[in-house]
Amino acid sequence: MTGMPATLDRQSLHASVRDPLLETMNFLNEITARYPDAISFAPGRPYEGFFDVEDVFTHLRIYLDQLAATGAGPEDLRRALFQYGPTAGQIGHLIAEHLAAEEDIRVPAEAIVVTVGCQEAMLLVLRTLFARPEDVLVVSAPCYVGITGAARLLDIRVAALPESDAPVGDALPRLVATERAAGRNPRACYVVPDVSNPTGTTMSLPARHRLLAAAERLDLLILEDSPYRLFTGQARLPTLKALDTGRRVVHLGSFAKSAFPGARTGFVVADQEVVDRDGTRSLLAAELAKVKSMVTVNTPSLSQAVIGGMLIRHDYRLSEANAAAAAHYVANIAATRAALGRQFPPQVRDRLGVSWNDPGGGFFLTLRVPFPADDALLATSASEYGVIWTPMAYFQPGGDDHAIRLACSYLDPKQIDEGVARLARLVRERAR
Ligand SMILES: Cc1ncc(COP(=O)(O)O)c(C=O)c1O
C-alpha cells in the first residue's frame, strides 16, 4: 500500500523554527551561495592559512604517548579512542592545566565539562539553570546569536541591555529591578568581554570589577564567553572568571578559534556548589553532565584527543601557538580600518555620517551607516556591488538597524581592500 506523503503544518512545529533570529542566518547563507564571487565580510571563520593537516596526527600521537607514559596499556589506548567516553569528557584535567597556565583560573577537573563546541556548553547551561517560566536571561545587545538562539529553542525569555562599556552602571540594576517588579527572575547575564562578537568591543578592567560586584549585589550569575581572547592585539585583561571570588561566573570555553572549529570542542567551567534539600552537595558541572548525557552523550573522543595533544605539545598555553594567527587578525582589523579611512576621509565621513570602531584585534568591526542596513540592502549589495556583510540588527532584533558587522578574519589584505572599496561605493550611493 502506498500512503499519502505526510505534510507538516509549519505552525505545528516549535515556534523557534519560524523565529526571525533563526531565519536570518539562512538568508545570509542563501545570499552567500547565490553570489559566490562576492567578497564576504560575513563569516566569522578562522583564517585557513595556519591549518596544517599533519598537526592533527602529531597531536593525536602526543596525546596517546602521554596516556601511555602515565601507565595506560594498549587496551586503555584503544578504549580511549574507540569507546563511548565519560560524559563530562576525558581531557578535563588537561583543560584545567591550560586554564591555570594561561588564564590564572584555578579549578579542579571536576568543575569542567568538555562539550561539543561552546554552543553545546550554552545549551547545557541554559537548560540546567533556567527552570521556571519567569526566569530571564540578561544579554548585552547586540548579542551573539548562539546564546539568544539557544534560549529561543528552550523558550527562555531574554532581556537585552545596550552594550556600552559593560552592562553595568545603572543599566543592569535598573533592568533587574524592572524585571523583578514585573514578577520575573533575572537569573544570569551573558557577556563576551573580549573583542566581542558581533561588535568588537572589549570590557575595561573597572567595568569587569563593577559587573562582578553588581552580580553579587543582585544575586545573578554571569555567563562569560570569550573565544577571541587570544587575538585582542593588546595585553589581555583578566577573565571575569579569574577575578571571580564568589563563584558567580560560569565560564564558557571554545577551542574553535584557538585550535580549530572542525574539532567541535569546547568546555564549560561550572564550579558552583549545588545543595540538595537533604544537604548533599555537588558541583554544577555534574548537573550539566547529566543534561549532556541526553544531548550528545559525550564529546567525540578523537576530537578531545587531538585538542588534548595540542595542549600538551604547547605546555598548556595556546597563546604562543596562536601568535601568528593573532598577528594576522590584528593586521586584518588594521587593514580594514585603513581601507575605510582611505575610502572615507575625515570630512567625507562626517558629512555622510559614517563611522567605525577600533577593536584593536579580534574578528569583527562595527561600521555605522546613515541608512537602514537591512536584508533588502544586503541583497542589493551582494548582487550589484559584489560585497556581503551582516546587518547588525541580526544580533539585536528590533534594535538599531544603522550598523553593519564586518568580519575581517577570513580574508586576505587584497580582498579586504577590494571589499571595502565595493562597500564604500554602496554607502556613498545610498547616503546621497
Ligand atoms: C561569542 C561566540 N561564542 C561561541 C561561539 C561558538 O563556539 P563553538 O564553535 O565552540 O561552538 C562563537 C563562534 O562564532 C562566538 O562568536
Short mmCIF file of C-alpha atoms and ligand atoms in Angstrom, two decimals:
data_model
loop_
_atom_site.label_atom_id
_atom_site.label_comp_id
_atom_site.label_asym_id
_atom_site.label_seq_id
_atom_site.Cartn_x
_atom_site.Cartn_y
_atom_site.Cartn_z
CA MET A 1 0.00 0.00 0.00
CA THR A 2 1.31 3.45 -0.83
CA GLY A 3 0.27 6.12 1.60
CA MET A 4 -0.01 9.84 1.06
CA PRO A 5 3.30 11.54 1.85
CA ALA A 6 2.99 13.25 5.19
CA THR A 7 2.88 17.03 5.16
CA LEU A 8 3.50 19.02 8.28
CA ASP A 9 1.86 22.27 9.17
CA ARG A 10 4.69 24.71 9.85
CA GLN A 11 2.57 26.28 12.58
CA SER A 12 2.58 22.93 14.38
CA LEU A 13 6.39 22.96 14.70
CA HIS A 14 8.25 24.61 17.56
CA ALA A 15 7.97 28.38 17.18
CA SER A 16 11.76 28.78 17.12
CA VAL A 17 11.89 27.49 13.52
CA ARG A 18 9.77 30.48 12.45
CA ASP A 19 11.66 32.97 14.59
CA PRO A 20 13.48 35.67 12.60
CA LEU A 21 16.50 35.02 14.82
CA LEU A 22 16.94 31.57 13.29
CA GLU A 23 15.72 32.53 9.81
CA THR A 24 18.17 35.39 9.29
CA MET A 25 21.22 33.16 9.22
CA ASN A 26 19.57 31.07 6.48
CA PHE A 27 19.05 34.22 4.45
CA LEU A 28 22.71 35.13 4.82
CA ASN A 29 23.79 31.63 3.79
CA GLU A 30 21.47 31.75 0.78
CA ILE A 31 22.88 35.09 -0.36
CA THR A 32 26.41 33.79 0.08
CA ALA A 33 25.63 30.70 -2.02
CA ARG A 34 23.87 32.74 -4.72
CA TYR A 35 26.77 35.19 -5.20
CA PRO A 36 29.93 33.12 -4.84
CA ASP A 37 32.08 35.85 -6.42
CA ALA A 38 31.07 38.50 -3.93
CA ILE A 39 33.66 39.37 -1.29
CA SER A 40 32.16 38.35 2.01
CA PHE A 41 32.68 40.11 5.31
CA ALA A 42 30.01 37.80 6.76
CA PRO A 43 31.57 34.56 8.04
CA GLY A 44 33.22 34.75 11.45
CA ARG A 45 35.55 31.96 10.48
CA PRO A 46 39.20 31.49 11.33
CA TYR A 47 41.73 32.15 8.57
CA GLU A 48 42.69 28.81 6.99
CA GLY A 49 46.32 29.65 6.19
CA PHE A 50 47.52 28.41 9.57
CA PHE A 51 45.86 24.99 9.45
CA ASP A 52 48.26 22.09 8.88
CA VAL A 53 46.80 18.60 8.34
CA GLU A 54 49.93 16.98 9.82
CA ASP A 55 49.25 18.71 13.16
CA VAL A 56 46.18 16.52 13.63
CA PHE A 57 48.32 13.36 13.52
CA THR A 58 51.06 14.90 15.65
CA HIS A 59 48.60 15.98 18.35
CA LEU A 60 46.84 12.62 18.40
CA ARG A 61 50.21 10.85 18.79
CA ILE A 62 51.28 13.20 21.60
CA TYR A 63 48.02 12.58 23.46
CA LEU A 64 48.35 8.79 23.19
CA ASP A 65 52.03 8.87 24.15
CA GLN A 66 51.19 10.85 27.26
CA LEU A 67 48.43 8.40 28.18
CA ALA A 68 50.91 5.52 27.73
CA ALA A 69 53.52 7.37 29.80
CA THR A 70 51.04 7.65 32.67
CA GLY A 71 50.52 3.89 32.72
CA ALA A 72 47.80 3.24 30.13
CA GLY A 73 48.20 -0.07 28.31
CA PRO A 74 47.22 -0.87 24.69
CA GLU A 75 43.67 -1.78 25.76
CA ASP A 76 43.26 1.54 27.54
CA LEU A 77 44.51 3.43 24.49
CA ARG A 78 42.07 1.57 22.26
CA ARG A 79 39.25 2.31 24.66
CA ALA A 80 40.21 5.98 24.90
CA LEU A 81 39.78 6.40 21.16
CA PHE A 82 37.12 3.90 20.14
CA GLN A 83 34.74 3.51 23.06
CA TYR A 84 31.99 5.75 24.45
CA GLY A 85 33.73 8.05 26.91
CA PRO A 86 32.91 9.71 30.22
CA THR A 87 30.05 12.20 29.77
CA ALA A 88 31.99 15.07 31.31
CA GLY A 89 34.90 14.35 28.97
CA GLN A 90 38.36 12.81 29.08
CA ILE A 91 40.56 15.91 28.85
CA GLY A 92 39.08 17.94 31.72
CA HIS A 93 42.37 17.65 33.64
CA LEU A 94 44.33 18.99 30.64
CA ILE A 95 41.90 21.89 30.26
CA ALA A 96 42.26 22.62 33.99
CA GLU A 97 46.07 22.82 33.47
CA HIS A 98 45.53 25.07 30.46
CA LEU A 99 43.25 27.44 32.39
CA ALA A 100 45.75 27.65 35.26
CA ALA A 101 48.76 28.21 32.96
CA GLU A 102 47.16 30.61 30.53
CA GLU A 103 44.42 32.37 32.46
CA ASP A 104 45.19 32.01 36.16
CA ILE A 105 41.82 30.27 36.53
CA ARG A 106 42.26 27.60 39.17
CA VAL A 107 39.54 24.98 39.19
CA PRO A 108 39.53 21.21 39.70
CA ALA A 109 38.98 18.99 36.66
CA GLU A 110 35.61 18.00 38.20
CA ALA A 111 34.38 21.55 37.63
CA ILE A 112 34.84 21.17 33.86
CA VAL A 113 32.58 19.54 31.26
CA VAL A 114 34.06 19.07 27.79
CA THR A 115 31.40 19.94 25.24
CA VAL A 116 30.67 19.75 21.52
CA GLY A 117 31.79 23.31 20.93
CA CYS A 118 30.93 26.24 23.12
CA GLN A 119 27.49 26.04 21.55
CA GLU A 120 26.66 22.87 23.47
CA ALA A 121 28.02 24.44 26.66
CA MET A 122 25.48 27.26 26.22
CA LEU A 123 22.63 24.83 25.74
CA LEU A 124 23.57 22.76 28.80
CA VAL A 125 23.94 25.82 31.00
CA LEU A 126 20.64 27.35 29.88
CA ARG A 127 18.73 24.07 30.22
CA THR A 128 20.10 23.47 33.71
CA LEU A 129 19.84 26.98 35.18
CA PHE A 130 16.54 28.12 33.70
CA ALA A 131 13.83 26.15 35.42
CA ARG A 132 10.83 28.44 35.84
CA PRO A 133 8.82 30.35 33.24
CA GLU A 134 9.69 33.63 34.98
CA ASP A 135 13.46 33.04 34.74
CA VAL A 136 15.09 35.60 32.44
CA LEU A 137 18.45 35.63 30.65
CA VAL A 138 20.01 39.10 30.51
CA VAL A 139 22.25 39.72 27.50
CA SER A 140 24.25 42.71 26.40
CA ALA A 141 22.93 43.71 23.00
CA PRO A 142 23.77 43.42 20.16
CA CYS A 143 24.38 39.83 21.17
CA TYR A 144 25.92 36.67 19.71
CA VAL A 145 23.04 34.68 18.19
CA GLY A 146 24.33 31.35 19.54
CA ILE A 147 23.08 32.22 23.03
CA THR A 148 19.85 34.02 22.13
CA GLY A 149 19.11 31.27 19.59
CA ALA A 150 19.67 28.55 22.22
CA ALA A 151 17.43 30.50 24.62
CA ARG A 152 14.78 30.61 21.89
CA LEU A 153 14.94 26.80 21.42
CA LEU A 154 14.34 26.40 25.13
CA ASP A 155 11.58 29.05 25.37
CA ILE A 156 13.72 31.13 27.73
CA ARG A 157 12.85 34.79 27.97
CA VAL A 158 15.67 37.21 27.10
CA ALA A 159 16.07 40.80 28.32
CA ALA A 160 18.54 43.00 26.45
CA LEU A 161 20.83 45.67 27.84
CA PRO A 162 22.54 48.05 25.46
CA GLU A 163 26.22 47.18 25.21
CA SER A 164 28.25 50.14 26.31
CA ASP A 165 31.42 49.87 28.34
CA ALA A 166 29.74 46.97 30.11
CA PRO A 167 26.20 46.09 31.02
CA VAL A 168 26.64 47.64 34.42
CA GLY A 169 26.50 51.15 35.75
CA ASP A 170 22.86 51.96 36.29
CA ALA A 171 21.54 49.92 33.41
CA LEU A 172 21.87 46.41 34.86
CA PRO A 173 20.36 47.18 38.30
CA ARG A 174 17.56 49.13 36.58
CA LEU A 175 16.77 46.26 34.22
CA VAL A 176 16.86 43.73 37.05
CA ALA A 177 14.53 45.95 39.13
CA THR A 178 12.09 46.32 36.22
CA GLU A 179 12.08 42.58 35.59
CA ARG A 180 11.56 41.77 39.26
CA ALA A 181 8.76 44.33 39.55
CA ALA A 182 7.04 42.52 36.67
CA GLY A 183 7.28 39.23 38.58
CA ARG A 184 10.20 37.86 36.58
CA ASN A 185 13.50 36.49 37.80
CA PRO A 186 16.73 37.56 36.09
CA ARG A 187 18.93 34.52 36.62
CA ALA A 188 22.12 35.14 34.66
CA CYS A 189 23.77 37.74 32.47
CA TYR A 190 25.64 36.66 29.31
CA VAL A 191 28.66 38.70 28.18
CA VAL A 192 31.54 38.43 25.68
CA PRO A 193 34.11 40.64 27.45
CA ASP A 194 36.96 40.48 24.91
CA VAL A 195 36.74 41.80 21.32
CA SER A 196 33.15 40.64 21.24
CA ASN A 197 31.10 39.07 18.54
CA PRO A 198 29.37 40.98 16.96
CA THR A 199 30.72 44.46 17.78
CA GLY A 200 34.42 44.01 18.60
CA THR A 201 34.02 45.78 21.96
CA THR A 202 36.25 44.95 24.94
CA MET A 203 35.12 45.48 28.53
CA SER A 204 37.55 47.58 30.59
CA LEU A 205 39.04 46.27 33.83
CA PRO A 206 36.99 48.60 36.08
CA ALA A 207 33.87 47.51 34.19
CA ARG A 208 34.75 43.86 34.85
CA HIS A 209 35.03 44.58 38.57
CA ARG A 210 31.77 46.54 38.52
CA LEU A 211 29.96 43.72 36.74
CA LEU A 212 31.16 41.17 39.29
CA ALA A 213 30.13 43.43 42.18
CA ALA A 214 26.72 44.02 40.58
CA ALA A 215 26.21 40.28 40.06
CA GLU A 216 26.94 39.74 43.73
CA ARG A 217 24.62 42.52 44.84
CA LEU A 218 21.81 41.49 42.51
CA ASP A 219 22.33 37.77 43.07
CA LEU A 220 22.92 36.98 39.40
CA LEU A 221 25.22 34.52 37.71
CA ILE A 222 27.46 35.68 34.88
CA LEU A 223 27.89 33.58 31.77
CA GLU A 224 31.28 34.56 30.35
CA ASP A 225 32.09 33.63 26.75
CA SER A 226 35.42 34.68 25.29
CA PRO A 227 36.50 32.76 22.18
CA TYR A 228 38.55 35.64 20.71
CA ARG A 229 40.69 36.31 23.80
CA LEU A 230 43.96 35.29 22.24
CA PHE A 231 43.53 37.81 19.43
CA THR A 232 42.93 41.10 21.23
CA GLY A 233 46.15 42.69 19.97
CA GLN A 234 46.79 44.16 23.43
CA ALA A 235 47.81 42.82 26.81
CA ARG A 236 44.90 40.65 27.82
CA LEU A 237 42.75 41.77 30.72
CA PRO A 238 41.90 39.08 33.25
CA THR A 239 38.82 37.00 32.54
CA LEU A 240 35.81 37.55 34.74
CA LYS A 241 36.35 34.00 35.96
CA ALA A 242 39.92 34.79 37.08
CA LEU A 243 38.58 37.80 39.03
CA ASP A 244 35.63 35.88 40.45
CA THR A 245 35.98 35.24 44.17
CA GLY A 246 32.33 34.35 44.78
CA ARG A 247 31.80 31.64 42.14
CA ARG A 248 29.43 33.95 40.30
CA VAL A 249 30.91 33.21 36.87
CA VAL A 250 30.16 30.23 34.68
CA HIS A 251 32.93 30.32 32.07
CA LEU A 252 32.10 29.07 28.57
CA GLY A 253 35.13 27.90 26.58
CA SER A 254 35.77 27.23 22.91
CA PHE A 255 38.72 25.74 21.03
CA ALA A 256 37.15 26.80 17.71
CA LYS A 257 39.45 29.77 17.28
CA SER A 258 42.45 28.83 19.46
CA ALA A 259 42.69 25.35 17.82
CA PHE A 260 40.20 24.73 15.00
CA PRO A 261 36.39 24.68 14.69
CA GLY A 262 36.26 21.29 12.95
CA ALA A 263 37.18 19.63 16.25
CA ARG A 264 33.86 20.95 17.64
CA THR A 265 35.38 21.03 21.08
CA GLY A 266 34.59 23.46 23.85
CA PHE A 267 34.04 23.30 27.58
CA VAL A 268 32.29 24.87 30.50
CA VAL A 269 33.74 25.71 33.89
CA ALA A 270 30.96 25.37 36.46
CA ASP A 271 32.44 25.24 39.96
CA GLN A 272 29.26 26.48 41.67
CA GLU A 273 28.08 24.27 44.52
CA VAL A 274 24.61 22.77 44.25
CA VAL A 275 22.94 21.82 47.54
CA ASP A 276 20.06 19.41 47.76
CA ARG A 277 17.26 19.56 50.34
CA ASP A 278 18.93 16.80 52.34
CA GLY A 279 22.17 18.74 52.38
CA THR A 280 24.02 16.68 49.75
CA ARG A 281 26.34 18.77 47.65
CA SER A 282 27.53 18.51 44.07
CA LEU A 283 29.15 20.83 41.56
CA LEU A 284 27.04 22.48 38.88
CA ALA A 285 29.34 20.73 36.36
CA ALA A 286 27.97 17.36 37.49
CA GLU A 287 24.40 18.55 36.84
CA LEU A 288 25.40 19.85 33.40
CA ALA A 289 26.91 16.44 32.62
CA LYS A 290 23.53 14.82 33.37
CA VAL A 291 21.91 17.04 30.77
CA LYS A 292 24.75 16.36 28.33
CA SER A 293 24.16 12.62 28.67
CA MET A 294 20.79 13.26 26.97
CA VAL A 295 22.13 15.62 24.31
CA THR A 296 25.41 14.34 22.86
CA VAL A 297 26.32 11.54 25.34
CA ASN A 298 29.99 12.53 25.20
CA THR A 299 32.19 14.83 23.13
CA PRO A 300 33.87 12.76 20.39
CA SER A 301 36.99 11.11 21.81
CA LEU A 302 39.00 11.71 18.65
CA SER A 303 38.42 15.45 18.86
CA GLN A 304 39.29 15.51 22.55
CA ALA A 305 42.47 13.54 21.87
CA VAL A 306 43.61 16.00 19.19
CA ILE A 307 42.86 19.05 21.34
CA GLY A 308 44.42 17.34 24.37
CA GLY A 309 47.58 16.62 22.36
CA MET A 310 47.74 20.23 21.22
CA LEU A 311 47.52 21.43 24.83
CA ILE A 312 50.29 19.04 25.93
CA ARG A 313 52.51 19.97 22.97
CA HIS A 314 52.33 23.67 23.83
CA ASP A 315 52.79 23.25 27.54
CA TYR A 316 49.11 24.03 28.09
CA ARG A 317 49.45 27.55 26.67
CA LEU A 318 47.81 28.25 23.34
CA SER A 319 48.74 31.93 23.13
CA GLU A 320 52.21 31.22 21.71
CA ALA A 321 50.87 28.60 19.32
CA ASN A 322 48.45 31.29 18.11
CA ALA A 323 50.93 34.16 17.87
CA ALA A 324 50.99 34.18 14.05
CA ALA A 325 47.20 33.88 13.84
CA ALA A 326 46.79 36.70 16.35
CA ALA A 327 49.12 38.92 14.29
CA HIS A 328 47.08 38.08 11.19
CA TYR A 329 43.76 39.05 12.83
CA VAL A 330 45.18 42.25 14.30
CA ALA A 331 46.62 43.15 10.87
CA ASN A 332 43.29 42.43 9.18
CA ILE A 333 41.37 44.70 11.54
CA ALA A 334 44.01 47.41 10.95
CA ALA A 335 43.84 46.86 7.16
CA THR A 336 40.04 47.16 7.21
CA ARG A 337 40.22 50.36 9.23
CA ALA A 338 42.91 51.76 6.94
CA ALA A 339 40.86 50.91 3.84
CA LEU A 340 37.78 52.57 5.39
CA GLY A 341 39.93 55.59 6.20
CA ARG A 342 41.06 55.87 2.57
CA GLN A 343 37.53 55.49 1.24
CA PHE A 344 36.06 57.92 3.75
CA PRO A 345 38.50 60.73 4.59
CA PRO A 346 37.50 62.65 7.75
CA GLN A 347 35.35 65.36 6.09
CA VAL A 348 33.54 62.83 3.91
CA ARG A 349 32.98 60.58 6.90
CA ASP A 350 31.45 63.43 8.91
CA ARG A 351 29.35 64.72 6.02
CA LEU A 352 27.90 61.27 5.29
CA GLY A 353 27.54 60.19 8.90
CA VAL A 354 29.73 57.10 8.54
CA SER A 355 31.89 55.83 11.39
CA TRP A 356 33.57 52.66 12.65
CA ASN A 357 35.09 51.44 15.87
CA ASP A 358 38.62 50.36 16.77
CA PRO A 359 38.51 46.90 18.29
CA GLY A 360 42.32 46.58 18.13
CA GLY A 361 42.03 42.91 17.23
CA GLY A 362 39.54 40.07 17.16
CA PHE A 363 37.43 39.09 14.17
CA PHE A 364 34.80 41.86 13.99
CA LEU A 365 34.37 45.55 13.43
CA THR A 366 31.23 47.72 13.56
CA LEU A 367 30.52 50.11 10.68
CA ARG A 368 27.81 52.72 11.26
CA VAL A 369 25.92 53.94 8.21
CA PRO A 370 23.31 56.70 7.71
CA PHE A 371 20.55 54.38 6.42
CA PRO A 372 18.93 51.08 7.38
CA ALA A 373 21.28 48.17 6.67
CA ASP A 374 18.63 45.51 6.22
CA ASP A 375 18.02 42.33 4.20
CA ALA A 376 16.93 44.29 1.12
CA LEU A 377 20.13 46.33 1.14
CA LEU A 378 22.20 43.20 1.75
CA ALA A 379 20.64 41.56 -1.32
CA THR A 380 21.41 44.65 -3.43
CA SER A 381 24.91 44.83 -2.01
CA ALA A 382 25.60 41.21 -3.00
CA SER A 383 24.03 41.35 -6.46
CA GLU A 384 25.01 44.86 -7.64
CA TYR A 385 28.12 45.69 -5.64
CA GLY A 386 29.64 42.23 -5.07
CA VAL A 387 30.09 42.56 -1.33
CA ILE A 388 28.40 40.75 1.56
CA TRP A 389 28.22 41.71 5.25
CA THR A 390 25.94 41.04 8.20
CA PRO A 391 23.25 43.52 9.29
CA MET A 392 23.92 44.29 12.97
CA ALA A 393 20.15 44.06 13.51
CA TYR A 394 20.53 40.26 13.15
CA PHE A 395 22.12 40.39 16.58
CA GLN A 396 19.50 42.67 18.10
CA PRO A 397 16.09 42.04 16.61
CA GLY A 398 14.09 45.27 16.61
CA GLY A 399 17.17 47.24 17.65
CA ASP A 400 19.42 49.72 15.85
CA ASP A 401 19.48 48.90 12.14
CA HIS A 402 22.03 51.54 11.09
CA ALA A 403 25.05 49.33 11.67
CA ILE A 404 26.89 46.55 9.89
CA ARG A 405 29.12 43.80 11.25
CA LEU A 406 32.28 43.33 9.22
CA ALA A 407 34.04 40.02 9.86
CA CYS A 408 37.66 40.56 8.85
CA SER A 409 39.21 37.26 9.96
CA TYR A 410 38.82 35.10 6.90
CA LEU A 411 40.00 37.45 4.15
CA ASP A 412 43.45 38.47 2.92
CA PRO A 413 44.54 42.14 2.63
CA LYS A 414 43.83 42.34 -1.11
CA GLN A 415 40.29 41.07 -0.62
CA ILE A 416 39.83 43.50 2.26
CA ASP A 417 40.88 46.46 0.09
CA GLU A 418 38.64 45.46 -2.78
CA GLY A 419 35.74 44.54 -0.48
CA VAL A 420 35.90 47.86 1.37
CA ALA A 421 36.06 49.74 -1.96
CA ARG A 422 32.88 47.96 -3.11
CA LEU A 423 31.16 48.60 0.20
CA ALA A 424 32.20 52.27 0.13
CA ARG A 425 30.61 52.71 -3.30
CA LEU A 426 27.34 51.29 -1.95
CA VAL A 427 27.49 53.53 1.13
CA ARG A 428 28.23 56.68 -0.91
CA GLU A 429 25.43 55.97 -3.37
CA ARG A 430 22.91 55.14 -0.64
CA ALA A 431 23.84 58.11 1.52
CA ARG A 432 23.09 60.54 -1.31
C1 LIG B 1 30.86 34.69 21.00
C2 LIG B 1 30.91 33.29 20.49
N1 LIG B 1 30.67 32.27 21.31
C3 LIG B 1 30.71 31.00 20.89
C4 LIG B 1 30.98 30.69 19.57
C5 LIG B 1 30.89 29.26 19.10
O1 LIG B 1 31.89 28.48 19.55
P1 LIG B 1 31.95 26.95 19.12
O2 LIG B 1 32.35 26.90 17.68
O3 LIG B 1 33.00 26.43 20.05
O4 LIG B 1 30.62 26.33 19.35
C6 LIG B 1 31.25 31.71 18.68
C7 LIG B 1 31.52 31.37 17.28
O5 LIG B 1 31.41 32.10 16.37
C8 LIG B 1 31.20 33.03 19.13
O6 LIG B 1 31.42 34.06 18.31
#
